[in-house]
Coordinates of C-alpha atoms in Angstrom, one line a residue:
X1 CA 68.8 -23.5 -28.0
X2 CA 68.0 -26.0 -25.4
X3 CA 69.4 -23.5 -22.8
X4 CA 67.5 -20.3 -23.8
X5 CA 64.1 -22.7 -24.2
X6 CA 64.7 -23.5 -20.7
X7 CA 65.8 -20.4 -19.5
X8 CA 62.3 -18.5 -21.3
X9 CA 59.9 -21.2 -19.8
X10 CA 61.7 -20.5 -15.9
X11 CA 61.2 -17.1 -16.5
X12 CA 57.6 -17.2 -18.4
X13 CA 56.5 -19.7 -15.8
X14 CA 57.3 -17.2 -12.5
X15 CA 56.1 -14.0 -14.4
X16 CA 52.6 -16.1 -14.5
X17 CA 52.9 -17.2 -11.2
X18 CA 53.4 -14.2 -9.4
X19 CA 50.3 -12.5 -11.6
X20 CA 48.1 -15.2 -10.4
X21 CA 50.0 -15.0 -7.0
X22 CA 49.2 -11.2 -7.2
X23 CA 45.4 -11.6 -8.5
X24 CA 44.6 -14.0 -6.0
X25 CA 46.0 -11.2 -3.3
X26 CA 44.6 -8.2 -4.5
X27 CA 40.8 -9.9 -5.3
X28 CA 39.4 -9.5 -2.5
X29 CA 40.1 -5.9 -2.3
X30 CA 38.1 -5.5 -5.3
X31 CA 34.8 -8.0 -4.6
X32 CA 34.9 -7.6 -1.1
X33 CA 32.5 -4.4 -0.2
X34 CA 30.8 -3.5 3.1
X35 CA 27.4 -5.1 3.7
X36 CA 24.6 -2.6 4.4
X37 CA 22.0 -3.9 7.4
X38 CA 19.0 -1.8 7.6
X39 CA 16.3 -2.0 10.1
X40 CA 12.1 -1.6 9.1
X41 CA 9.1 -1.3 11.2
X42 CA 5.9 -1.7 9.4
X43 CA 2.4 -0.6 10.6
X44 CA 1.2 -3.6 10.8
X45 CA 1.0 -6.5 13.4
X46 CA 1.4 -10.2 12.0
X47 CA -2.2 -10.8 11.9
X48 CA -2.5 -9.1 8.8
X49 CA -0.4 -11.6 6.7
X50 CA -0.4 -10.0 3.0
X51 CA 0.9 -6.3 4.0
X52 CA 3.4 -7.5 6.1
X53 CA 4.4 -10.1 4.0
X54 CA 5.2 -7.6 1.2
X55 CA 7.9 -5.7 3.7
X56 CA 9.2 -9.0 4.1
X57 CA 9.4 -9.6 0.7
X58 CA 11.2 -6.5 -0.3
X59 CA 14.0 -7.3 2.1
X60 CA 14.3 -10.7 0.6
X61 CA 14.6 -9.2 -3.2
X62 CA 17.1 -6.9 -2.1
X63 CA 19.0 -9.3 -0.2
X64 CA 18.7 -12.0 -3.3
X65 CA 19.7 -9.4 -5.7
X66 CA 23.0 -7.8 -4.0
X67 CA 24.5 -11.5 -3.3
X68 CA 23.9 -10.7 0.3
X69 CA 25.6 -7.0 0.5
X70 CA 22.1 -5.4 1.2
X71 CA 19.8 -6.7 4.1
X72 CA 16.8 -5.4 5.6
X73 CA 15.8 -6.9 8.9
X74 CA 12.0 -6.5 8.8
X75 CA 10.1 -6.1 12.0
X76 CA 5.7 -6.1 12.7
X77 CA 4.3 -3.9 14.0
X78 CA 4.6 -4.1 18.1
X79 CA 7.3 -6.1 17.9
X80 CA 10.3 -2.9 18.3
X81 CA 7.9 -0.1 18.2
X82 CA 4.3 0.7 17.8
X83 CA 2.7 0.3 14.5
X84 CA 2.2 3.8 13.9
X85 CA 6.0 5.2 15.5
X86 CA 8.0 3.6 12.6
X87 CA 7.5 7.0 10.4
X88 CA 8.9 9.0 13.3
X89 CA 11.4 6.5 13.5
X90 CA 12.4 6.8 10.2
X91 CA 12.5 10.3 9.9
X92 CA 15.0 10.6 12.8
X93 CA 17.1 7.8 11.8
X94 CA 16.4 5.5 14.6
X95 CA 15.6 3.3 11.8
X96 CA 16.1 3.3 8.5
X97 CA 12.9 2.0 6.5
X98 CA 9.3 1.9 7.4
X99 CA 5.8 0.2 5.5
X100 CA 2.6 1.6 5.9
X101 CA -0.4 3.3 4.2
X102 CA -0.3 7.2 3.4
X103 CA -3.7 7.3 5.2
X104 CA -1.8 7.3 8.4
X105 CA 0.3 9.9 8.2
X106 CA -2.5 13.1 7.0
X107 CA -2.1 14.7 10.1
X108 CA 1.7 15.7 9.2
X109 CA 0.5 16.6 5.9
X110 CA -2.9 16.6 4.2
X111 CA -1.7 15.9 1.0
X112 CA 0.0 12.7 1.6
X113 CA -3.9 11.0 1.9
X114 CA -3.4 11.9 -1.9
X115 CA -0.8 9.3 -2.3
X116 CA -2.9 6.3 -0.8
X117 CA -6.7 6.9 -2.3
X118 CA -9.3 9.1 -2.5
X119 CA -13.2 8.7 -2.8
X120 CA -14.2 8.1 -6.1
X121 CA -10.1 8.3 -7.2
X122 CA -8.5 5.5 -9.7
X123 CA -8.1 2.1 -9.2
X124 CA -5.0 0.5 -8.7
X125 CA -4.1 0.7 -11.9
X126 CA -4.6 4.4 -12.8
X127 CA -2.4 4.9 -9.3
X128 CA 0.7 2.7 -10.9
X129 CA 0.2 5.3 -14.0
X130 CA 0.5 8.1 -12.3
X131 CA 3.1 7.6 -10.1
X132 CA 5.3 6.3 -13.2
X133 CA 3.9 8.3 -15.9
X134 CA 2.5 11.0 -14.4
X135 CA 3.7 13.4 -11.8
X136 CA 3.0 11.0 -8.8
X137 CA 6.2 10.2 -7.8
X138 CA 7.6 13.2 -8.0
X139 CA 4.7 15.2 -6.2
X140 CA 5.0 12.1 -3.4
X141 CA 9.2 12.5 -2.6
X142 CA 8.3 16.3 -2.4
X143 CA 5.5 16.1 0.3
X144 CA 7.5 13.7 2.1
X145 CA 10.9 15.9 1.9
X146 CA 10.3 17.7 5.2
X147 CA 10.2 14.7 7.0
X148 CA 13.3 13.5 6.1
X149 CA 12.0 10.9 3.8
X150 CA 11.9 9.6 0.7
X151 CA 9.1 7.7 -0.1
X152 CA 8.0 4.8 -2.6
X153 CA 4.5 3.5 -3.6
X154 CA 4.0 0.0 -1.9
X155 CA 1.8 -2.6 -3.0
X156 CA -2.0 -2.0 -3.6
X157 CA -4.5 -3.8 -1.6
X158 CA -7.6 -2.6 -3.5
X159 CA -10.0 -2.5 -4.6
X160 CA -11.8 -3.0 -1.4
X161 CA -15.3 -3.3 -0.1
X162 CA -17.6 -0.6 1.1
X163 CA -18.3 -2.6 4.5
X164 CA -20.3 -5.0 6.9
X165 CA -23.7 -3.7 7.8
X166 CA -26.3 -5.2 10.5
X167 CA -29.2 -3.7 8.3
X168 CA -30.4 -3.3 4.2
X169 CA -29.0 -0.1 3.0
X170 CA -31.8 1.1 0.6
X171 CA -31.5 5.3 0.9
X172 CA -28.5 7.5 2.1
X173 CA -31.1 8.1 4.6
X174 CA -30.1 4.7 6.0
X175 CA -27.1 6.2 7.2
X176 CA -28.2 9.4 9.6
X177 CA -26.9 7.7 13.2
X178 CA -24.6 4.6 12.4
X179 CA -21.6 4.7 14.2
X180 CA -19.5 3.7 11.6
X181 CA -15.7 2.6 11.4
X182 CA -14.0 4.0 8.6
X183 CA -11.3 5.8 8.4
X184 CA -10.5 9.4 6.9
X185 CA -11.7 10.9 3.6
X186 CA -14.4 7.9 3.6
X187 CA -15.0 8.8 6.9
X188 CA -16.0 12.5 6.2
X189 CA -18.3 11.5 3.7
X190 CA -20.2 9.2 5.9
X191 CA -20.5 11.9 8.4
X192 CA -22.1 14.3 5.6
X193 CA -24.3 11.9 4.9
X194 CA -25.4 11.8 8.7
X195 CA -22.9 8.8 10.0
X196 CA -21.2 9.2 13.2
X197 CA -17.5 7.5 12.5
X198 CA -14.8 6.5 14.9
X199 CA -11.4 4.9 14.3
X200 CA -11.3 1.8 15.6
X201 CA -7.9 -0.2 15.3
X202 CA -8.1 -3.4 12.9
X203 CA -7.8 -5.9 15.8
X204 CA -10.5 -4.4 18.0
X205 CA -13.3 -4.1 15.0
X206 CA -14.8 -7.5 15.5
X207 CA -14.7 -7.1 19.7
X208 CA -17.0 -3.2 18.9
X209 CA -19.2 -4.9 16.1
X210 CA -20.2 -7.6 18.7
X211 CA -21.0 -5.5 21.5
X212 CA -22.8 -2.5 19.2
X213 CA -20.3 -0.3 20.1
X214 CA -20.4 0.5 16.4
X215 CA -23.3 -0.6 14.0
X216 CA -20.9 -1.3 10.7
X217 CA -17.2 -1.1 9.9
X218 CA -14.9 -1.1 6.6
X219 CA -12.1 -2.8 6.5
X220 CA -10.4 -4.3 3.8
X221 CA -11.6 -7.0 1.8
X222 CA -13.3 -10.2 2.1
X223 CA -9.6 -11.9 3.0
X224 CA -8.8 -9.3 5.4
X225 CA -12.1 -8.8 6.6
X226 CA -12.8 -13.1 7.4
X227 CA -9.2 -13.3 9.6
X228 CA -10.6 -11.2 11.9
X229 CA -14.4 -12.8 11.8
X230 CA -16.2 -9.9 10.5
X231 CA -18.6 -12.1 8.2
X232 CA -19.7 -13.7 12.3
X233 CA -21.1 -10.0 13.6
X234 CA -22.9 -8.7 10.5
X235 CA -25.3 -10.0 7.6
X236 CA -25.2 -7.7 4.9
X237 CA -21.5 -7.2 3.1
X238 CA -21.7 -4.4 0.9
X239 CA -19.5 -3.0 -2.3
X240 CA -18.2 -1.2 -4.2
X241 CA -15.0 0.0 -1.6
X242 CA -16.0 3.8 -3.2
X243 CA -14.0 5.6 -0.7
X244 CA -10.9 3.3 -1.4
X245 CA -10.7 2.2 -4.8
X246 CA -7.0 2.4 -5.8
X247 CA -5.4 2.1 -2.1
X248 CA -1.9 2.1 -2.4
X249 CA 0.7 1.8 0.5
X250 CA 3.9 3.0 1.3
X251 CA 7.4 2.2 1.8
X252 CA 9.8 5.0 3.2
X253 CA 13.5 5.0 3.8
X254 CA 15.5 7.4 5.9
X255 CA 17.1 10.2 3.5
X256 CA 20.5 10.0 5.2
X257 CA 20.7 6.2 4.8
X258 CA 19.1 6.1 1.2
X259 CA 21.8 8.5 -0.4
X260 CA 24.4 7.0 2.0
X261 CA 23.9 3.7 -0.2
X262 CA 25.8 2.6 -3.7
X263 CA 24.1 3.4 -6.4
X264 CA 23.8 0.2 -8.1
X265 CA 22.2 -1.0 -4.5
X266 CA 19.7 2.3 -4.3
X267 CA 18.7 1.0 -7.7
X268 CA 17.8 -2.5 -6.5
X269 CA 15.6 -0.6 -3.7
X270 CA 14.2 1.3 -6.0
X271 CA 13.0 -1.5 -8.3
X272 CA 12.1 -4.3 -5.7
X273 CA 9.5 -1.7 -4.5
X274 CA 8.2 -1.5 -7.4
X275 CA 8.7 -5.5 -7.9
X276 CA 6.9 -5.8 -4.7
X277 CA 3.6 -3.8 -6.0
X278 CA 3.4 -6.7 -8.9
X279 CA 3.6 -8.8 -6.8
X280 CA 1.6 -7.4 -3.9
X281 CA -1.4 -6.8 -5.9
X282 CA -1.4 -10.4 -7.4
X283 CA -2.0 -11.7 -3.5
X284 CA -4.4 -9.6 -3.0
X285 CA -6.8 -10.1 -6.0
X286 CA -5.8 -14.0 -5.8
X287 CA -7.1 -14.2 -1.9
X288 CA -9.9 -12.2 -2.3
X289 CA -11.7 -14.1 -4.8
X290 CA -10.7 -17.5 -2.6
X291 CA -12.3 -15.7 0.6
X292 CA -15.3 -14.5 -1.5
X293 CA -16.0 -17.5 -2.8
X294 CA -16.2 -19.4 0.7
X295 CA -18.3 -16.4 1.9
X296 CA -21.2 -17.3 -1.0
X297 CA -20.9 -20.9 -0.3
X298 CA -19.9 -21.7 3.7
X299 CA -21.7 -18.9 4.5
X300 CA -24.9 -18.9 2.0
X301 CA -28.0 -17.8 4.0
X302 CA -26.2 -16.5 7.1
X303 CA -24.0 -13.5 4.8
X304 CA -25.6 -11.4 2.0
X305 CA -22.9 -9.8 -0.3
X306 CA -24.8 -6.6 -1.8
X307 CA -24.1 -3.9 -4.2
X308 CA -25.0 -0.2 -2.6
X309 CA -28.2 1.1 -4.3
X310 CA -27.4 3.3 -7.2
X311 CA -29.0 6.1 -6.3
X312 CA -27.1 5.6 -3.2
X313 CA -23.6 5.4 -4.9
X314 CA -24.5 9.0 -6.8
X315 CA -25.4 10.9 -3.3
X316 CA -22.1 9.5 -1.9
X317 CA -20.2 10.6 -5.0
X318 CA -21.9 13.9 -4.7
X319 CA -20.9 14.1 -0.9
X320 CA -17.2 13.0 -1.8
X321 CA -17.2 15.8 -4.2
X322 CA -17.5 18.2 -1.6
X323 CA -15.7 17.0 0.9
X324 CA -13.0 16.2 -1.4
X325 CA -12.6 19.8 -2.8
X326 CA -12.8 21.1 0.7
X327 CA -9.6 19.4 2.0
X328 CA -7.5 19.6 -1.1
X329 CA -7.4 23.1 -0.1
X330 CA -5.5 22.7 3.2
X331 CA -2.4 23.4 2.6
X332 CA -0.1 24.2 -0.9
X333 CA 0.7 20.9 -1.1
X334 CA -3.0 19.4 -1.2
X335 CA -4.1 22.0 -4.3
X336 CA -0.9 21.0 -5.9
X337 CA -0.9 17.5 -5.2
X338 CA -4.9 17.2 -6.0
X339 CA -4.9 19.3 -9.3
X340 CA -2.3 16.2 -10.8
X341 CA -4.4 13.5 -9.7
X342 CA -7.2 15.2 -11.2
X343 CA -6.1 16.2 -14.2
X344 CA -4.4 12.5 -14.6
X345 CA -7.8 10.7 -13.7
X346 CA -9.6 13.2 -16.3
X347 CA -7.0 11.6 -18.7
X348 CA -7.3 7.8 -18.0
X349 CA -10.7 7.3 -17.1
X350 CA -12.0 7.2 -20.5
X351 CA -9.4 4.8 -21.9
X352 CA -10.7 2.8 -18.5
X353 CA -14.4 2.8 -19.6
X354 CA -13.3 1.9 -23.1
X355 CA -11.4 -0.4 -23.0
X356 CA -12.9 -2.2 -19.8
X357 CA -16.1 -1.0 -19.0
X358 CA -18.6 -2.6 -21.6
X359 CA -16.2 -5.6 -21.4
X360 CA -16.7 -6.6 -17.7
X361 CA -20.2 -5.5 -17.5
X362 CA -20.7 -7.5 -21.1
X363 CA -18.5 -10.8 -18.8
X364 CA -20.5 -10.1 -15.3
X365 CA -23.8 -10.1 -17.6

């Protein structure tokens, strides 16, 4: 008995050895996967801390949730490309990522404006809904197809504010010969109204303002808006942001390199993006009200924050209307892309102004 005892414990004792031996071996064949690097360029330079800061973030939530298999080296703007190359970039494959805003890329096609804001459109909220519940998504990863692309929302850095004026807006009249900046849609509007409107890069706003190369500018919000001393070349801030109430950036990834990745890591993109418009959006709204309150106290008698005139706000919305309609008729993608924002704001807006609209008008009261 004493024999065989031994003899099974010997025998029990190697088979164990030489599994654990053998697991030991063979484990890193089975944890051990190749890391993914990715490069992204963003449209915007390091001045503007919030939007570039939510690229950087998204990088870090990927990274954080493969262990370290996924990485995304995020790059400002100017720093390996232009700001506004990294969607060519992207599209060939030079890169593999890219953040922006949809405004700048309507010259490829119309319809992706659609996918940042409209005059008059939904607020931030209403664009989460559609994009998730509505057709949104899918509409936006079918006008970006041709480009090689496929797109997801970004964060949100609305709402914003209609602009810093050197005079009292009390008529639409006021506005036959400004030389406004403002960009796009917005900008159309102003020039039915009688507005002449350039683009003038973020960084070079205050510089024009100061010399009256242009009499009033939009840019962002008051945050925005104070890091590049805006409140120093005009009195009169105005709001509502009309022509951007629900502006939504973008992130896009290079189609090869998106459905070249796992599928457990093209989920973690896919959800830090949408992570990273929670998060996004709670910056913005949190640094805003921080920035206006400095404007109405550091700045009390020198800057005016002002709500447009009514009557004012219904000749623009009747202008946007048109000009609106007009363009959404560009190209197929525009009527398609317009008829489902339209028919999802038709469906939200009077769950919006029921279930928020005598509330915050009861609270600002």
């Amino acid at each position: 008995m004493t024999t065989e005892r031994r003899r099974f414990i010997a025998t029990g004792s190697g088979l164990v050895a030489a599994t654990v031996a053998s697991a030991i071996v063979g484990a890193p064949n089975v944890i051990a996967q190749p890391k993914v690097q990715w490069r992204m360029s963003t449209g915007f330079t390091p001045d503007f801390d919030i939007l570039l800061a939510a690229a950087q973030r998204l990088g870090r939530l990927v990274d954080e949730a493969s262990g370290g298999r996924f990485h995304i080296e995020v790059f400002p703007g100017g720093q390996i490309m232009p700001p506004l190359e990294c969607f060519e970039a992207t599209s060939k494959g030079t890169i593999q990522a890219f953040m922006g805003s949809p405004q700048y890329w309507n010259d490829r096609e119309p319809a992706i404006e659609w996918f940042a804001t409209i005059p008059f459109g939904m607020n931030p909220q209403g664009m989460a809904a559609w994009y998730y519940q509505g057709d949104g998504l899918k509409l936006m990863e079918e006008a970006y197809a041709p480009f090689n692309l496929v797109p997801r929302p970004a964060m949100s850095n609305a709402p914003q504010m209609a602009g810093w004026f050197r005079k009292r807006v009390t008529t639409t009249a006021d506005f036959k010969g400004l030389r406004m900046r403002i960009v796009n849609l917005g900008g159309k509007v102003y020039a039915r109204a009688g507005a002449t409107t350039v683009l003038t890069p973020g960084n070079e706003i205050y510089a024009a303002l100061e010399r009256g190369t242009i009499d009033t500018a939009e840019w962002i919000g008051p945050h925005y808006d104070m890091q590049i001393n805006l409140h120093r070349t005009a009195r009169y801030y105005y709001y509502p942001g009309w022509h951007e109430p629900g502006t939504t950036l973008d992130f896009a990834f290079n189609k090869k390199a998106y459905e070249a990745l796992p599928i457990d890591l093209r989920r973690m993109l896919d959800h830090a993006t949408v992570a990273g418009q929670v998060y996004g959006l709670a910056e913005h709204n949190t640094k805003n009200a921080i920035a206006l309150q400095q404007l109405k106290t550091e700045f009390k008698g020198k800057v005016e924050v002002l709500q447009f005139p009514l009557p004012v706000l219904r000749d623009l919305r009747k202008l946007a209307a048109e000009v609106v309609r007009e363009e959404s008729q560009k190209t197929p993608m525009t009527r398609k892309v317009h008829a489902s924002y339209t028919k999802f704001q038709a469906l939200i807006t009077p769950w919006d102004r029921v279930a928020e609209g005598a509330y915050h008008q009861l609270v600002a009261g």
